[in-house]
C-alpha positions as CSV (number, residue, x, y, z in Angstrom):
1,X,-42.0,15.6,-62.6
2,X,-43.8,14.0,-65.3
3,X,-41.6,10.6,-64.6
4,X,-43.2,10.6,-61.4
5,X,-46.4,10.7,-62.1
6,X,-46.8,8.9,-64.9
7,X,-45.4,6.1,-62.3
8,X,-48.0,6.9,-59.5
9,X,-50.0,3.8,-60.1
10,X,-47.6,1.1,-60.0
11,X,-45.6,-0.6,-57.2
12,X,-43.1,-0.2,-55.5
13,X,-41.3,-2.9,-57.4
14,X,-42.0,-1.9,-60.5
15,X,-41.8,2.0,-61.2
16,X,-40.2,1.7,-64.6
17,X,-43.0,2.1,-67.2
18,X,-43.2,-0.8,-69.7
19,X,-41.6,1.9,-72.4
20,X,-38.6,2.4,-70.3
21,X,-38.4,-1.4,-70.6
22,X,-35.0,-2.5,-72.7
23,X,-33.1,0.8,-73.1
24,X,-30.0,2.5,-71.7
25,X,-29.2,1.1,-68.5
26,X,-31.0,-1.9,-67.4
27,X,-32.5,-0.7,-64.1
28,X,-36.0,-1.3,-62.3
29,X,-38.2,0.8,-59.7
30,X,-36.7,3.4,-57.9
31,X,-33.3,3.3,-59.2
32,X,-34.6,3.4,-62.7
33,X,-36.9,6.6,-61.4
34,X,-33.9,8.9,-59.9
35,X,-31.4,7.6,-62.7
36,X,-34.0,9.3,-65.3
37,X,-34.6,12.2,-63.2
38,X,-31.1,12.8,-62.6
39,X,-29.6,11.3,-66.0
40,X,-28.8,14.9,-67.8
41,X,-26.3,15.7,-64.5
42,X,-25.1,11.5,-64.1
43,X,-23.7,11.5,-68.0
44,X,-21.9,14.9,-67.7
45,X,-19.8,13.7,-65.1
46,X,-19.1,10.3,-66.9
47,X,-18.4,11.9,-70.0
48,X,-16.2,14.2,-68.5
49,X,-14.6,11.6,-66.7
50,X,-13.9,9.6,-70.2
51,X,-12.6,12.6,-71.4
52,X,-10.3,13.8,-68.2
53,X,-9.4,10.0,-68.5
54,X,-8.5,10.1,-72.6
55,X,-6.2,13.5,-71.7
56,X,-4.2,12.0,-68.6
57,X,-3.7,8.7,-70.8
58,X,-2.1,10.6,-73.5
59,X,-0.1,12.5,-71.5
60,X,1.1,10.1,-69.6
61,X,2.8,8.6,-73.0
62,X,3.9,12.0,-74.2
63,X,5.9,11.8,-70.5
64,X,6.7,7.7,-70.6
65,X,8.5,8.6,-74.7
66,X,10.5,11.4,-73.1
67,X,11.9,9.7,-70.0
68,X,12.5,6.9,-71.6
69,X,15.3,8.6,-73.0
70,X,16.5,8.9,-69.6
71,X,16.7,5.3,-69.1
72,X,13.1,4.9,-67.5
73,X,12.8,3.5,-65.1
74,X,16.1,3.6,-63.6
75,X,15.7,8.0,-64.6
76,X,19.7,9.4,-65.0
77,X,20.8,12.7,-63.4
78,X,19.9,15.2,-65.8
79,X,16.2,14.4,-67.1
80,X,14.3,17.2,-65.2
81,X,16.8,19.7,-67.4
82,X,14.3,20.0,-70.2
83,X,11.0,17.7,-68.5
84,X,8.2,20.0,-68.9
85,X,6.1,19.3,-65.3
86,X,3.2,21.9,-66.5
87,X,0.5,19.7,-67.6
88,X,0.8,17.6,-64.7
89,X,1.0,20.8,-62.1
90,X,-2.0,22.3,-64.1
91,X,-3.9,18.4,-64.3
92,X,-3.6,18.3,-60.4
93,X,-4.7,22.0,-59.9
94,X,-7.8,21.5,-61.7
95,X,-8.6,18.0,-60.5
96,X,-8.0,19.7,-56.9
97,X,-11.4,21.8,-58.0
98,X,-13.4,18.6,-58.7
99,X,-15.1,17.9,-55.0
100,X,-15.9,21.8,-55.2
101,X,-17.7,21.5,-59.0
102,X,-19.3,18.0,-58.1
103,X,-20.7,19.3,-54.7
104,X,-21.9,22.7,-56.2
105,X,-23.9,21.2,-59.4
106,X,-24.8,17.9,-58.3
107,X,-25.1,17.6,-54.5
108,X,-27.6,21.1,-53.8
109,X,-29.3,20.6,-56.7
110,X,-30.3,17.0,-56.1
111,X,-33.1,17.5,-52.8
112,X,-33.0,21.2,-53.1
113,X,-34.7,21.1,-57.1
114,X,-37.7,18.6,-55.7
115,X,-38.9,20.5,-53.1
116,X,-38.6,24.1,-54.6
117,X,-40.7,22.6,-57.7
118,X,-42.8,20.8,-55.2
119,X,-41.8,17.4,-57.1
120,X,-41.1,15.8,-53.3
121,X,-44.7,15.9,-52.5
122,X,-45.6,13.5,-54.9
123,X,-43.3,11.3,-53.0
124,X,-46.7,10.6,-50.3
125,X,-48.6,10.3,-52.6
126,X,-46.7,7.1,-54.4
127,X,-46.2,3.9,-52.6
128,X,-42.5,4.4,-52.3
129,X,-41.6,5.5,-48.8
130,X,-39.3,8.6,-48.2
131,X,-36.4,6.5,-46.6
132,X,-36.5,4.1,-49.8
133,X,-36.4,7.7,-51.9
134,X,-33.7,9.5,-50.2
135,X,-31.8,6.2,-49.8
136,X,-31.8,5.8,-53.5
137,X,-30.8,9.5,-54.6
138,X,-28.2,9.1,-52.1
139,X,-27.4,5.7,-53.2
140,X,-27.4,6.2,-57.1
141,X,-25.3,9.5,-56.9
142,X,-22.8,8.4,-54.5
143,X,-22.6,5.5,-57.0
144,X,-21.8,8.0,-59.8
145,X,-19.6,9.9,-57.9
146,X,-17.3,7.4,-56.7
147,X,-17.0,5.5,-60.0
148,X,-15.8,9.1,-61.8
149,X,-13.7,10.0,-58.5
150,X,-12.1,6.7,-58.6
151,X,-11.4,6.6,-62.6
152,X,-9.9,10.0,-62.7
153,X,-7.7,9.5,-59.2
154,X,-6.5,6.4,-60.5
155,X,-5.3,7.5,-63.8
156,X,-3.6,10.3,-62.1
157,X,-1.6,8.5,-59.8
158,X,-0.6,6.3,-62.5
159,X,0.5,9.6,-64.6
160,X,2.4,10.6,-61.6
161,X,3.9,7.8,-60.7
162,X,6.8,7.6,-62.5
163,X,8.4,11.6,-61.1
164,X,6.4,11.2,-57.7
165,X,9.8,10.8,-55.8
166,X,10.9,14.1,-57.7
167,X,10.3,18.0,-56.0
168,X,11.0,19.1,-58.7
169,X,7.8,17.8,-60.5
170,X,5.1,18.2,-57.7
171,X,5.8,17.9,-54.1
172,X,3.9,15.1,-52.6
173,X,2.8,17.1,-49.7
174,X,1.6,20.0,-52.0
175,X,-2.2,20.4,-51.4
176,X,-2.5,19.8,-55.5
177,X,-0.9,16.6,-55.6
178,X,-2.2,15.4,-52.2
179,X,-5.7,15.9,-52.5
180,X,-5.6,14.5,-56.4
181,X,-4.2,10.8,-55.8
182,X,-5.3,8.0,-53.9
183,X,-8.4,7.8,-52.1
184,X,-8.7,11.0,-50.7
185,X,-10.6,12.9,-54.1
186,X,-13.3,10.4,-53.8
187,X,-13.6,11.2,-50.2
188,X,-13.5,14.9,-50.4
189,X,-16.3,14.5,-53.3
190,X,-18.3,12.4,-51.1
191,X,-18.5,14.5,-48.4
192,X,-18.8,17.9,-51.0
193,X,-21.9,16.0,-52.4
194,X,-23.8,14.8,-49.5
195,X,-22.9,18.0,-47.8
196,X,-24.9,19.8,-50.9
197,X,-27.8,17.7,-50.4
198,X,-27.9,18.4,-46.4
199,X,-28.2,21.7,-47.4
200,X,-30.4,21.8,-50.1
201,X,-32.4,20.1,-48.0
202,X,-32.3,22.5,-45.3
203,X,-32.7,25.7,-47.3
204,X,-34.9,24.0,-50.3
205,X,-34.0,26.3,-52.8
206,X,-31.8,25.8,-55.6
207,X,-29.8,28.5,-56.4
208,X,-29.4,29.3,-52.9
209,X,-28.4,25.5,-52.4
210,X,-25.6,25.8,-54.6
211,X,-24.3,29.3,-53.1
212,X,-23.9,28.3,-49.7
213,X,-22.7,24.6,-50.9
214,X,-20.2,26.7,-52.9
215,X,-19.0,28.3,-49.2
216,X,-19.6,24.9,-47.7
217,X,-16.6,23.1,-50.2
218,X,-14.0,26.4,-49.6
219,X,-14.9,25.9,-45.7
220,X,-14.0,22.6,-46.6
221,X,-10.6,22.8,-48.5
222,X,-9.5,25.5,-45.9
223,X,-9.7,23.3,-42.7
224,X,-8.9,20.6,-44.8
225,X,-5.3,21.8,-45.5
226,X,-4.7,22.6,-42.1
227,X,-5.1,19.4,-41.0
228,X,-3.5,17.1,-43.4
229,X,0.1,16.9,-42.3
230,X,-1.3,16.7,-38.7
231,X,-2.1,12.8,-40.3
232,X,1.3,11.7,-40.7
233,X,4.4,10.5,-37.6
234,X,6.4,13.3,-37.3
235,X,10.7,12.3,-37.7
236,X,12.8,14.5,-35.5
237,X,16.6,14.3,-36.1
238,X,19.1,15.7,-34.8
239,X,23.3,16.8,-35.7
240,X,26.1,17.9,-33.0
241,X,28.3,19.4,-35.9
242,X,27.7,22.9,-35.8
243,X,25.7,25.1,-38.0
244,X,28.4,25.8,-40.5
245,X,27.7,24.2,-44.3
246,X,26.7,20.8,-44.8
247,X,26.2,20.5,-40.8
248,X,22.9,19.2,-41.3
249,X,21.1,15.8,-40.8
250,X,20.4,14.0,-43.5
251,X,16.6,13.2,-44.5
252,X,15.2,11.3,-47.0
253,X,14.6,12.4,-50.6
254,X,11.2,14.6,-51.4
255,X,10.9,14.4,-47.4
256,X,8.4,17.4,-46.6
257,X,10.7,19.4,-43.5
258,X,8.1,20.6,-41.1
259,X,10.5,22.7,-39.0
260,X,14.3,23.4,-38.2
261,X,16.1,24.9,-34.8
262,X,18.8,24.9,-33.5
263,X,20.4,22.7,-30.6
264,X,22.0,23.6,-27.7
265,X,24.0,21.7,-26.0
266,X,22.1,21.5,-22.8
267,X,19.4,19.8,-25.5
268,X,17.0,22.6,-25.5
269,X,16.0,23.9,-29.4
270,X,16.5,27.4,-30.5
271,X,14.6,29.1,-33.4
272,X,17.0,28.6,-36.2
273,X,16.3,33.2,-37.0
274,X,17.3,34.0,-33.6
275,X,21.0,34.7,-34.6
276,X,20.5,35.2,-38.2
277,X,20.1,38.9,-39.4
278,X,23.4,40.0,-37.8
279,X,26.8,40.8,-39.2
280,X,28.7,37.4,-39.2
281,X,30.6,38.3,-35.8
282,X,27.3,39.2,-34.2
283,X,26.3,35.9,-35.3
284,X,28.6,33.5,-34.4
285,X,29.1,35.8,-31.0
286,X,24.6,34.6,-30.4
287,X,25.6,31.0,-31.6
288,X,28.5,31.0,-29.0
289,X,25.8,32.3,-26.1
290,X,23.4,29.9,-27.0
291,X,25.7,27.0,-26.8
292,X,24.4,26.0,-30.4
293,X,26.3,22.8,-31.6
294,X,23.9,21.5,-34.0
295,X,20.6,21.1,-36.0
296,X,17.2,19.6,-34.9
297,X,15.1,18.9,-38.1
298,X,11.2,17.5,-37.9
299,X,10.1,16.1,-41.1
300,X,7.2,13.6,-42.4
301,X,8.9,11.4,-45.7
302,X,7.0,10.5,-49.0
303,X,6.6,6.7,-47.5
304,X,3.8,7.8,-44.9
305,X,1.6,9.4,-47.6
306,X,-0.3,6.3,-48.4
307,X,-1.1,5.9,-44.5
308,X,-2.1,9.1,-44.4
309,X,-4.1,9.7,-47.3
310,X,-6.1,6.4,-45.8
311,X,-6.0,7.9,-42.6
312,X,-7.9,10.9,-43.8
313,X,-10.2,9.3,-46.2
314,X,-11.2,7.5,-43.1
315,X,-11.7,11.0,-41.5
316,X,-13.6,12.3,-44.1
317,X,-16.0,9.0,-45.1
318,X,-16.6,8.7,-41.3
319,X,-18.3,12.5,-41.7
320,X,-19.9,11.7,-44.7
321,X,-21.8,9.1,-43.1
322,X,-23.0,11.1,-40.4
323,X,-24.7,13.9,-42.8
324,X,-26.1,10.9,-44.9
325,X,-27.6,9.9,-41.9
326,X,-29.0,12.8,-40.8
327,X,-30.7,13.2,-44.3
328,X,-32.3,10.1,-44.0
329,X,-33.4,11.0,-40.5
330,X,-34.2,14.3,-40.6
331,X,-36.2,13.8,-44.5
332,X,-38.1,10.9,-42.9
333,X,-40.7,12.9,-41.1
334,X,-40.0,16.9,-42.4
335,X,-39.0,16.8,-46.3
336,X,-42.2,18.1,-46.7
């Protein structure tokens, strides 16, 4: 690019011409090279972050005037009678895309677009090494991605505060609402984005970058959801009062139940459909057989999702790592 050359003569201190000297942001050398390269893609994301921000702030008081109604905080019975949860269902949906959008137009694009225009080979040719210029990109956009990652989970955990203990709103263990709060969209982004650039690295062509990213972040969600309730300590309790009404244990509120059998009495669990599907004689007649006198229940409540959610971003920014690494590594002596 023109940035880059214009800036082949200088050191490696001091890559920002004298005219970039004063303006926007107040960076030097390298950083000040790969935030102009990359600026047009950088201010999207932070101006649709201030925006995404503006939205959830407002609706957030739109929800705060009507529960107050309700006595908020201390919410009466009655308030989800006429509580409207479809912003905040269609806020976490879309929010649930963001890793996928981030990794597609600003992770391939970012390695893959320098070596398809041939931009990277200018990188011998300055005194900047290539660890020092991967390092940076990597640096600077892992910068931008986790201050708008942070901004907008933050705000939406703060939205959702207030109903979180409600089903009724969003479930807590619903991917949507899960995968929106907390840590865990900044770690899903992370790894989306240097994913992208591993692979645009790999294949070195743009368009083709962000296809197979696209497939990378789907891969991604996909294994990801199988594996998320595997995070928390699994509850098992247990009842010795039949299977008639109201014969279950009790579990906690908004409590996410994994699985229910029955119990014999011998303390071996039955599938809870064995003796369902019959005529009520046939039923009770399998029950009786079985030696069914009560309910096992497995169940994860709401209080683990913070350990969880940790848990996994742990998981996921203990990946992201390793492909950051392996750019570095691999980009030191074949990026071009």
């Amino acid at each position: 690019m023109s940035t880059m050359t214009g800036t082949g003569s200088t050191s490696s201190g001091s890559v920002r011409t004298d005219a970039g000297r004063g303006r926007g942001l107040r960076l030097s050398g390298m950083n000040w090279l790969i935030w102009r390269q990359h600026r047009a893609a950088y201010w999207t994301l932070l101006a649709a972050t201030a925006v995404t921000v503006a939205v959830i702030v407002y609706q957030r008081q739109q929800m705060i005037t009507y529960l107050d109604g309700y006595g908020y905080p201390g919410l009466k019975s009655g308030w989800e009678d006429e509580f409207d949860p479809g912003p905040l269902n269609s806020a976490a949906h879309l929010l649930g895309l963001l890793p996928v959008l981030i990794g597609v137009f600003l992770g391939a694009p970012l390695l893959a677009g320098d070596l398809e225009s041939g931009t990277a080979k200018l990188v011998n040719a300055q005194s900047v090494s290539r660890v020092r210029w991967l390092a940076t990109k990597l640096g600077v956009t892992t910068l931008v991605v986790v201050v708008s990652t942070t901004a907008v989970s933050v705000a939406f955990t703060w939205w959702w505060s207030p109903v979180k203990s409600s089903s009724y709103v969003l479930s807590w263990f619903d991917p949507s609402a899960f995968d929106s709060s907390g840590p865990v969209p900044v770690a899903l982004s992370l790894l989306t984005v240097v994913g992208g650039v591993a692979i645009g690295m790999l294949l070195r062509r743009t368009l083709l970058s962000m296809v197979v990213t696209l497939g990378f972040a789907v891969a991604l969600q996909v294994v990801w959801s199988h594996f998320r309730m595997s995070l928390g300590n699994v509850i098992t309790v247990t009842s010795h009062n039949g299977v008639g009404d109201n014969s279950q244990p009790h579990v906690p509120d908004s409590a996410n139940v994994l699985d229910q059998s029955y119990l014999t009495a011998s303390g071996d669990l039955v599938g809870w459909g064995s003796c369902n599907g019959q005529t009520e004689q046939a039923t009770n007649a399998c029950l009786e057989k079985t030696q069914v006198v009560g309910w096992s229940l497995d169940y994860i409540p709401i209080s683990q999702m913070p350990s969880m959610q940790w848990l996994g971003t742990s998981i996921l920014l203990a990946l992201t790592a390793g492909i950051a690494a392996f750019v570095i590594l691999w980009g030191r002596k074949r990026l071009v």
